[in-house]
Amino acid sequence: MNGKTKELLRDKPAIQEDEIGRCLDFALEQVGRNLKEFTCKFKRAFSTDGFYDATENENWTTGFWTGQIWLAWEWAVKSGRKELAEELKKAGEIQIDSFLRRIDEKDGVDHHDMGFLYSPSCVAGYKLTGSRNGREAAIKAADQLITRFHPVGEFIQAWGPMDQPENYRFIIDCLLNLPLLYWASQETGDSKYRDIAEKHIHTAIANVIREDYSTWHTFFMNMDTGEPDHGATCQGYRDGSAWARGQAWGVYGTAMAYRYTKRKEYIEDFKHVTGYFLEHLPSDLVPYWDLEFGEGCDEPRDSSSASIAACGMLEMAGYMEPEDAGYYRETAKKIMKSVADNYAVKSFHESNGLVLHSTYSKKSPYNTCTPEGVDECNIWGDYFYMEALTRLSGEWNPYW
Ligand code: GLY
């Protein structure tokens, strides 16, 4: 930890057990209230003026709503809310059926986000309740994901039709799609999923982390030689900056890379990427949407990045020596204290989500994204907030 980070974290309060319980109680109530509207439908990727609309099972994001249902189910069971737990389980099963239909019909699955869609929904449902449909859907999703692997360059292509130079790239976010492949190998006994995941992790980590430990959002490979070509942003402010959520995916992604490969070098990568993230936080520990922006600027925050990074720190803490583990666990608690106090929804009238002030994609003069969901709730921000609190509430078996 450098001096700046030490100073930033000094005297910051950490979230306490009773607060974690109260936050999870509110989240459980909110998810429960939402079931009427969002059982046969899904929440959209982001809210409008704090309220989510209903959508079909589309886009890369719907798994995060089903994931909230499963996290709420876990808390309902733990806190003895039997009736609500039963309702949540039924809703989770209905949503799993929708995911099975989606993969069977190949409806909007022509991209790499199979892990984001199928881990918190179908793998979770299978791990928690033994859902056979969940297992079947998630294995089919893993089969779909490996069709995007390029042996030339050894990576999984993120978006767009395959075999066009303008699409020959991966993005840092994909590290969170890979646990689905490890799970599929474990379930089926077929190593092909794990082999591809391992190759992608190696290519991604070797290229996506810059010398100063900031990260590229997207990285192009040479289609003919398989050699690294160049990095570029899509959702960050500019090519050379560090998109806050990209860096947060890097924190959680390197932790997951270690979880599944046990390669020591990924612990060092995790420490470096996390160090850069922490050094670039403003005083309330919740980043602006790009780490280029610092204290006092009037750019919007991305609160989802704070929760994602906290989950990564809590995951990695599980594999570290006590001193390092204590540092990352305590840092995650400080971040979540700020998210809970300053960003979380406090009343059902304010929003039908859980955490305000996230940014999905903000247009800048230098990036290529479509602007949407700026300074709103977003569905993964709500999910990772619940996941971080669940991790802090006791033992938790990850959906990833
Ligand atoms: N994976 C896309 C995003 O984080 O916005």
Short mmCIF file of C-alpha atoms and ligand atoms in Angstrom, two decimals:
data_model
loop_
_atom_site.label_atom_id
_atom_site.label_comp_id
_atom_site.label_asym_id
_atom_site.label_seq_id
_atom_site.Cartn_x
_atom_site.Cartn_y
_atom_site.Cartn_z
CA MET A 1 0.00 0.00 0.00
CA ASN A 2 1.50 3.37 -0.92
CA GLY A 3 1.33 6.53 1.21
CA LYS A 4 -1.60 8.00 -0.71
CA THR A 5 -3.73 4.89 -0.23
CA LYS A 6 -2.71 4.65 3.43
CA GLU A 7 -3.83 8.23 3.96
CA LEU A 8 -7.08 7.63 2.03
CA LEU A 9 -8.04 4.59 4.11
CA ARG A 10 -6.86 5.94 7.47
CA ASP A 11 -9.73 6.55 9.91
CA LYS A 12 -12.40 5.44 7.43
CA PRO A 13 -15.11 3.44 9.20
CA ALA A 14 -15.73 -0.18 8.21
CA ILE A 15 -19.22 -1.59 7.84
CA GLN A 16 -20.32 -3.50 10.98
CA GLU A 17 -22.22 -6.76 11.34
CA ASP A 18 -25.51 -5.14 12.40
CA GLU A 19 -25.37 -2.72 9.44
CA ILE A 20 -24.71 -5.59 7.04
CA GLY A 21 -27.78 -7.34 8.42
CA ARG A 22 -29.95 -4.22 8.06
CA CYS A 23 -28.78 -3.64 4.48
CA LEU A 24 -29.52 -7.26 3.55
CA ASP A 25 -32.94 -7.01 5.23
CA PHE A 26 -33.79 -3.97 3.09
CA ALA A 27 -32.47 -5.68 -0.05
CA LEU A 28 -34.58 -8.75 0.74
CA GLU A 29 -37.70 -6.59 1.17
CA GLN A 30 -36.98 -4.71 -2.05
CA VAL A 31 -36.37 -7.86 -4.12
CA GLY A 32 -39.48 -9.44 -2.59
CA ARG A 33 -41.63 -6.39 -3.44
CA ASN A 34 -40.32 -6.50 -7.01
CA LEU A 35 -41.31 -10.13 -7.66
CA LYS A 36 -44.82 -9.25 -8.78
CA GLU A 37 -43.52 -7.23 -11.70
CA PHE A 38 -40.25 -9.06 -12.33
CA THR A 39 -40.82 -12.82 -12.19
CA CYS A 40 -42.02 -13.53 -15.72
CA LYS A 41 -40.14 -10.44 -16.88
CA PHE A 42 -36.69 -9.13 -16.00
CA LYS A 43 -35.34 -5.81 -14.83
CA ARG A 44 -33.78 -3.68 -17.54
CA ALA A 45 -30.00 -3.07 -17.38
CA PHE A 46 -30.41 0.33 -15.72
CA SER A 47 -33.09 2.45 -14.10
CA THR A 48 -34.67 5.66 -15.37
CA ASP A 49 -34.94 8.28 -12.63
CA GLY A 50 -34.29 5.49 -10.14
CA PHE A 51 -36.92 3.01 -11.40
CA TYR A 52 -36.31 -0.08 -13.52
CA ASP A 53 -38.68 -1.00 -16.34
CA ALA A 54 -39.53 -4.61 -17.16
CA THR A 55 -37.97 -6.34 -20.18
CA GLU A 56 -37.90 -9.78 -21.73
CA ASN A 57 -34.86 -11.98 -21.10
CA GLU A 58 -32.54 -10.01 -23.38
CA ASN A 59 -29.23 -8.13 -23.28
CA TRP A 60 -26.14 -9.36 -21.32
CA THR A 61 -27.51 -8.26 -17.96
CA THR A 62 -30.63 -10.24 -16.98
CA GLY A 63 -28.66 -12.86 -14.99
CA PHE A 64 -27.94 -10.19 -12.39
CA TRP A 65 -31.62 -9.86 -11.55
CA THR A 66 -32.02 -13.62 -11.13
CA GLY A 67 -28.80 -13.53 -9.10
CA GLN A 68 -30.39 -11.02 -6.74
CA ILE A 69 -33.34 -13.36 -6.35
CA TRP A 70 -30.96 -16.17 -5.32
CA LEU A 71 -28.99 -13.96 -2.93
CA ALA A 72 -32.29 -12.79 -1.42
CA TRP A 73 -33.36 -16.45 -1.12
CA GLU A 74 -30.16 -17.24 0.78
CA TRP A 75 -30.74 -14.36 3.19
CA ALA A 76 -34.42 -15.27 3.60
CA VAL A 77 -33.45 -18.84 4.52
CA LYS A 78 -30.74 -17.63 6.90
CA SER A 79 -33.04 -15.14 8.61
CA GLY A 80 -35.95 -17.57 8.91
CA ARG A 81 -38.33 -15.88 6.41
CA LYS A 82 -39.78 -19.19 5.16
CA GLU A 83 -42.72 -17.90 3.12
CA LEU A 84 -40.70 -15.29 1.32
CA ALA A 85 -37.94 -17.85 0.71
CA GLU A 86 -40.50 -20.13 -0.96
CA GLU A 87 -41.73 -17.27 -3.19
CA LEU A 88 -38.18 -16.38 -4.17
CA LYS A 89 -37.35 -19.98 -5.01
CA LYS A 90 -40.38 -20.26 -7.28
CA ALA A 91 -39.44 -16.99 -9.02
CA GLY A 92 -35.84 -18.19 -9.45
CA GLU A 93 -37.09 -21.42 -11.06
CA ILE A 94 -39.35 -19.53 -13.48
CA GLN A 95 -36.42 -17.36 -14.49
CA ILE A 96 -34.18 -20.40 -14.99
CA ASP A 97 -36.76 -21.82 -17.41
CA SER A 98 -36.52 -18.58 -19.35
CA PHE A 99 -32.71 -18.92 -19.49
CA LEU A 100 -33.03 -22.50 -20.75
CA ARG A 101 -35.39 -21.37 -23.50
CA ARG A 102 -33.04 -18.51 -24.37
CA ILE A 103 -30.02 -20.76 -24.88
CA ASP A 104 -32.08 -23.45 -26.67
CA GLU A 105 -33.40 -20.85 -29.10
CA LYS A 106 -30.01 -19.09 -29.34
CA ASP A 107 -31.81 -15.87 -28.57
CA GLY A 108 -29.31 -13.04 -28.03
CA VAL A 109 -26.40 -15.28 -27.08
CA ASP A 110 -24.06 -14.34 -29.91
CA HIS A 111 -21.48 -12.67 -27.64
CA HIS A 112 -19.14 -13.63 -24.79
CA ASP A 113 -21.32 -12.72 -21.81
CA MET A 114 -22.54 -16.24 -21.12
CA GLY A 115 -20.97 -16.15 -17.64
CA PHE A 116 -22.67 -12.92 -16.66
CA LEU A 117 -25.97 -14.37 -17.89
CA TYR A 118 -25.74 -17.96 -16.67
CA SER A 119 -23.54 -18.02 -13.52
CA PRO A 120 -25.65 -15.90 -11.13
CA SER A 121 -28.90 -17.35 -12.49
CA CYS A 122 -28.55 -20.99 -13.55
CA VAL A 123 -25.31 -22.13 -11.88
CA ALA A 124 -26.56 -20.44 -8.70
CA GLY A 125 -29.95 -22.19 -8.92
CA TYR A 126 -28.23 -25.53 -9.48
CA LYS A 127 -25.77 -25.06 -6.62
CA LEU A 128 -28.44 -23.87 -4.19
CA THR A 129 -31.44 -26.03 -5.04
CA GLY A 130 -30.16 -28.70 -7.42
CA SER A 131 -32.11 -27.24 -10.36
CA ARG A 132 -31.68 -29.65 -13.31
CA ASN A 133 -32.86 -27.03 -15.79
CA GLY A 134 -30.27 -24.67 -14.35
CA ARG A 135 -27.52 -27.24 -14.87
CA GLU A 136 -28.63 -28.01 -18.44
CA ALA A 137 -28.92 -24.34 -19.39
CA ALA A 138 -25.52 -23.44 -17.93
CA ILE A 139 -23.72 -26.29 -19.70
CA LYS A 140 -25.32 -25.25 -22.99
CA ALA A 141 -24.20 -21.67 -22.29
CA ALA A 142 -20.64 -22.90 -21.71
CA ASP A 143 -20.82 -24.74 -25.06
CA GLN A 144 -21.96 -21.51 -26.66
CA LEU A 145 -19.14 -19.51 -25.04
CA ILE A 146 -16.34 -21.77 -26.28
CA THR A 147 -17.50 -21.28 -29.89
CA ARG A 148 -16.03 -17.78 -29.57
CA PHE A 149 -12.49 -19.02 -28.84
CA HIS A 150 -9.82 -18.12 -31.39
CA PRO A 151 -6.86 -20.55 -31.42
CA VAL A 152 -4.92 -17.86 -33.32
CA GLY A 153 -4.17 -15.52 -30.43
CA GLU A 154 -5.77 -17.84 -27.85
CA PHE A 155 -8.65 -15.70 -26.63
CA ILE A 156 -12.44 -15.52 -26.52
CA GLN A 157 -13.80 -12.82 -28.81
CA ALA A 158 -16.08 -10.38 -27.05
CA TRP A 159 -18.51 -8.98 -29.55
CA GLY A 160 -19.67 -9.12 -33.13
CA PRO A 161 -19.32 -11.63 -35.94
CA MET A 162 -16.19 -13.77 -35.73
CA ASP A 163 -13.21 -13.50 -38.08
CA GLN A 164 -13.35 -9.82 -38.92
CA PRO A 165 -10.25 -7.78 -37.96
CA GLU A 166 -12.37 -5.02 -36.40
CA ASN A 167 -13.86 -7.59 -33.99
CA TYR A 168 -10.67 -9.53 -33.25
CA ARG A 169 -10.46 -8.50 -29.60
CA PHE A 170 -11.23 -9.45 -26.04
CA ILE A 171 -12.24 -7.20 -23.17
CA ILE A 172 -11.19 -7.21 -19.51
CA ASP A 173 -14.78 -7.87 -18.37
CA CYS A 174 -14.56 -11.40 -19.85
CA LEU A 175 -12.51 -12.63 -16.87
CA LEU A 176 -15.84 -12.92 -15.05
CA ASN A 177 -17.33 -15.04 -17.85
CA LEU A 178 -14.70 -17.75 -17.32
CA PRO A 179 -15.84 -19.28 -14.02
CA LEU A 180 -18.74 -20.74 -16.06
CA LEU A 181 -16.18 -22.74 -18.06
CA TYR A 182 -14.42 -24.06 -14.96
CA TRP A 183 -17.77 -25.07 -13.52
CA ALA A 184 -18.73 -26.83 -16.79
CA SER A 185 -15.50 -28.87 -16.75
CA GLN A 186 -16.09 -29.83 -13.15
CA GLU A 187 -19.69 -30.89 -13.86
CA THR A 188 -19.10 -32.76 -17.12
CA GLY A 189 -15.58 -34.10 -16.52
CA ASP A 190 -14.61 -32.65 -19.90
CA SER A 191 -11.47 -30.48 -19.65
CA LYS A 192 -12.11 -28.61 -22.94
CA TYR A 193 -13.91 -25.75 -21.17
CA ARG A 194 -11.18 -25.29 -18.56
CA ASP A 195 -8.41 -25.48 -21.19
CA ILE A 196 -9.97 -22.62 -23.14
CA ALA A 197 -10.55 -20.57 -19.99
CA GLU A 198 -6.91 -20.99 -19.00
CA LYS A 199 -5.63 -19.91 -22.41
CA HIS A 200 -7.89 -16.85 -22.38
CA ILE A 201 -6.79 -15.87 -18.86
CA HIS A 202 -3.14 -16.10 -19.89
CA THR A 203 -3.64 -13.96 -23.01
CA ALA A 204 -5.83 -11.44 -21.21
CA ILE A 205 -3.63 -10.91 -18.17
CA ALA A 206 -0.45 -10.75 -20.28
CA ASN A 207 -1.84 -7.90 -22.38
CA VAL A 208 -4.52 -6.00 -20.56
CA ILE A 209 -2.43 -4.70 -17.62
CA ARG A 210 -0.30 -1.67 -18.48
CA GLU A 211 3.09 -0.82 -16.99
CA ASP A 212 1.57 1.44 -14.34
CA TYR A 213 -1.01 -1.30 -13.50
CA SER A 214 -3.94 0.56 -14.97
CA THR A 215 -5.80 -1.59 -17.50
CA TRP A 216 -7.05 -1.54 -21.05
CA HIS A 217 -10.76 -2.02 -21.47
CA THR A 218 -10.43 -3.82 -24.80
CA PHE A 219 -7.44 -5.38 -26.56
CA PHE A 220 -7.03 -6.29 -30.24
CA MET A 221 -5.00 -9.25 -31.44
CA ASN A 222 -3.51 -9.69 -34.90
CA MET A 223 -5.82 -11.97 -36.80
CA ASP A 224 -3.08 -13.49 -38.98
CA THR A 225 -0.26 -13.96 -36.50
CA GLY A 226 -2.11 -14.10 -33.16
CA GLU A 227 0.31 -11.48 -31.80
CA PRO A 228 -0.91 -8.71 -29.48
CA ASP A 229 -1.87 -5.66 -31.52
CA HIS A 230 -3.20 -2.73 -29.50
CA GLY A 231 -5.42 -1.68 -26.62
CA ALA A 232 -8.39 0.67 -26.94
CA THR A 233 -11.31 1.78 -24.86
CA CYS A 234 -15.00 1.49 -25.55
CA GLN A 235 -16.66 2.66 -22.32
CA GLY A 236 -13.73 4.48 -20.69
CA TYR A 237 -13.07 8.20 -21.10
CA ARG A 238 -10.18 7.75 -23.55
CA ASP A 239 -7.86 5.01 -24.77
CA GLY A 240 -5.07 5.61 -22.23
CA SER A 241 -7.29 6.17 -19.19
CA ALA A 242 -8.55 3.51 -16.78
CA TRP A 243 -12.31 2.96 -17.06
CA ALA A 244 -13.36 2.47 -13.43
CA ARG A 245 -15.43 -0.64 -14.05
CA GLY A 246 -12.76 -2.16 -16.28
CA GLN A 247 -10.28 -1.79 -13.44
CA ALA A 248 -12.85 -3.29 -11.04
CA TRP A 249 -13.41 -6.24 -13.39
CA GLY A 250 -9.60 -6.57 -13.30
CA VAL A 251 -9.62 -6.71 -9.49
CA TYR A 252 -12.30 -9.39 -9.37
CA GLY A 253 -11.01 -11.09 -12.55
CA THR A 254 -7.46 -11.59 -11.23
CA ALA A 255 -8.89 -12.94 -7.96
CA MET A 256 -10.98 -15.41 -9.98
CA ALA A 257 -7.97 -16.28 -12.14
CA TYR A 258 -6.14 -17.26 -8.94
CA ARG A 259 -9.15 -19.10 -7.51
CA TYR A 260 -9.26 -21.41 -10.51
CA THR A 261 -5.62 -21.75 -11.58
CA LYS A 262 -3.77 -21.28 -8.25
CA ARG A 263 -0.96 -19.60 -10.19
CA LYS A 264 0.99 -17.43 -7.75
CA GLU A 265 1.68 -14.69 -10.31
CA TYR A 266 -2.03 -13.82 -10.37
CA ILE A 267 -1.83 -12.82 -6.70
CA GLU A 268 0.78 -10.22 -7.66
CA ASP A 269 -1.36 -9.07 -10.60
CA PHE A 270 -4.33 -8.75 -8.24
CA LYS A 271 -2.29 -6.63 -5.80
CA HIS A 272 -1.07 -4.31 -8.56
CA VAL A 273 -4.45 -3.81 -10.25
CA THR A 274 -6.17 -3.33 -6.88
CA GLY A 275 -3.45 -0.91 -5.79
CA TYR A 276 -4.09 1.26 -8.86
CA PHE A 277 -7.85 1.17 -8.25
CA LEU A 278 -7.47 2.25 -4.60
CA GLU A 279 -4.93 4.98 -5.37
CA HIS A 280 -7.39 6.61 -7.74
CA LEU A 281 -10.44 6.68 -5.48
CA PRO A 282 -11.88 9.93 -4.17
CA SER A 283 -12.21 10.40 -0.41
CA ASP A 284 -15.53 8.53 -0.08
CA LEU A 285 -13.99 5.41 -1.73
CA VAL A 286 -16.51 5.27 -4.60
CA PRO A 287 -14.93 6.00 -7.99
CA TYR A 288 -15.98 8.38 -10.70
CA TRP A 289 -16.88 6.48 -13.87
CA ASP A 290 -13.29 6.74 -15.10
CA LEU A 291 -10.28 6.78 -12.77
CA GLU A 292 -8.97 9.79 -14.71
CA PHE A 293 -11.41 11.89 -12.70
CA GLY A 294 -10.58 12.77 -9.12
CA GLU A 295 -11.95 14.39 -6.00
CA GLY A 296 -14.38 17.24 -6.54
CA CYS A 297 -14.98 16.93 -10.29
CA ASP A 298 -18.57 17.03 -11.50
CA GLU A 299 -18.47 13.76 -13.47
CA PRO A 300 -20.87 10.99 -12.36
CA ARG A 301 -19.74 8.12 -10.13
CA ASP A 302 -19.90 4.45 -10.91
CA SER A 303 -20.93 2.94 -7.57
CA SER A 304 -21.12 -0.53 -9.18
CA SER A 305 -17.31 -0.51 -9.56
CA ALA A 306 -16.91 -0.06 -5.81
CA SER A 307 -19.00 -3.16 -5.03
CA ILE A 308 -17.36 -5.25 -7.78
CA ALA A 309 -13.88 -4.40 -6.49
CA ALA A 310 -14.97 -5.14 -2.90
CA CYS A 311 -16.18 -8.60 -3.99
CA GLY A 312 -12.80 -9.22 -5.67
CA MET A 313 -10.94 -8.23 -2.50
CA LEU A 314 -13.12 -10.48 -0.36
CA GLU A 315 -12.60 -13.36 -2.77
CA MET A 316 -8.81 -12.95 -2.82
CA ALA A 317 -8.60 -12.47 0.95
CA GLY A 318 -9.69 -16.11 1.25
CA TYR A 319 -6.37 -17.27 -0.24
CA MET A 320 -3.94 -14.89 1.43
CA GLU A 321 -1.74 -14.88 4.51
CA PRO A 322 -3.44 -13.23 7.53
CA GLU A 323 -1.81 -9.80 7.15
CA ASP A 324 -2.74 -9.33 3.48
CA ALA A 325 -6.12 -10.99 3.97
CA GLY A 326 -6.89 -8.62 6.84
CA TYR A 327 -5.93 -5.58 4.77
CA TYR A 328 -8.12 -6.46 1.78
CA ARG A 329 -11.04 -7.56 3.95
CA GLU A 330 -10.91 -4.37 5.97
CA THR A 331 -10.62 -2.25 2.81
CA ALA A 332 -13.65 -3.99 1.31
CA LYS A 333 -15.59 -3.26 4.52
CA LYS A 334 -14.65 0.43 4.31
CA ILE A 335 -15.75 0.64 0.70
CA MET A 336 -19.05 -1.10 1.46
CA LYS A 337 -19.67 1.20 4.43
CA SER A 338 -19.54 4.16 2.05
CA VAL A 339 -21.70 2.43 -0.57
CA ALA A 340 -24.27 1.52 2.10
CA ASP A 341 -24.31 4.95 3.76
CA ASN A 342 -23.99 7.25 0.76
CA TYR A 343 -25.26 5.39 -2.31
CA ALA A 344 -27.71 2.67 -1.28
CA VAL A 345 -31.45 3.20 -1.72
CA LYS A 346 -33.07 3.87 1.65
CA SER A 347 -36.76 3.95 0.78
CA PHE A 348 -39.02 2.01 -1.59
CA HIS A 349 -40.39 5.37 -2.81
CA GLU A 350 -36.98 6.52 -3.94
CA SER A 351 -36.26 3.63 -6.30
CA ASN A 352 -37.13 0.01 -7.03
CA GLY A 353 -33.39 -0.79 -7.13
CA LEU A 354 -30.72 -1.06 -4.46
CA VAL A 355 -27.85 1.31 -5.26
CA LEU A 356 -27.96 4.74 -6.89
CA HIS A 357 -25.25 6.59 -8.84
CA SER A 358 -23.89 3.97 -11.17
CA THR A 359 -22.84 4.67 -14.73
CA TYR A 360 -23.30 2.09 -17.47
CA SER A 361 -21.84 3.97 -20.47
CA LYS A 362 -21.03 7.67 -20.67
CA LYS A 363 -20.12 9.15 -24.03
CA SER A 364 -16.90 11.15 -24.22
CA PRO A 365 -15.29 12.81 -27.27
CA TYR A 366 -12.81 9.92 -27.33
CA ASN A 367 -14.77 6.73 -26.72
CA THR A 368 -17.02 4.57 -28.88
CA CYS A 369 -19.86 3.63 -26.54
CA THR A 370 -23.58 4.29 -26.82
CA PRO A 371 -24.56 6.51 -23.89
CA GLU A 372 -26.96 4.84 -21.47
CA GLY A 373 -27.68 4.51 -17.78
CA VAL A 374 -25.63 7.50 -16.59
CA ASP A 375 -25.94 8.21 -12.85
CA GLU A 376 -28.65 5.61 -12.32
CA CYS A 377 -29.05 2.26 -10.61
CA ASN A 378 -27.78 -0.60 -12.71
CA ILE A 379 -28.60 -4.22 -12.32
CA TRP A 380 -25.05 -5.51 -11.72
CA GLY A 381 -24.41 -2.69 -9.23
CA ASP A 382 -27.40 -3.95 -7.25
CA TYR A 383 -26.25 -7.57 -7.62
CA PHE A 384 -22.62 -7.01 -6.52
CA TYR A 385 -23.79 -4.85 -3.60
CA MET A 386 -25.82 -7.84 -2.38
CA GLU A 387 -22.96 -10.24 -3.13
CA ALA A 388 -20.46 -8.14 -1.15
CA LEU A 389 -22.83 -7.91 1.81
CA THR A 390 -23.55 -11.64 1.62
CA ARG A 391 -19.82 -12.39 1.57
CA LEU A 392 -19.42 -10.17 4.65
CA SER A 393 -22.32 -11.82 6.46
CA GLY A 394 -20.62 -15.23 6.74
CA GLU A 395 -19.44 -18.19 4.67
CA TRP A 396 -20.66 -18.01 1.08
CA ASN A 397 -20.28 -20.45 -1.82
CA PRO A 398 -19.79 -18.23 -4.91
CA TYR A 399 -22.11 -18.54 -7.89
CA TRP A 400 -19.02 -17.87 -10.05
N1 GLY B 1 -19.53 -5.72 -19.22
C1 GLY B 1 -20.01 -4.46 -19.63
C2 GLY B 1 -19.98 -3.44 -18.57
O1 GLY B 1 -19.39 -3.62 -17.52
O2 GLY B 1 -20.58 -2.39 -18.80
#
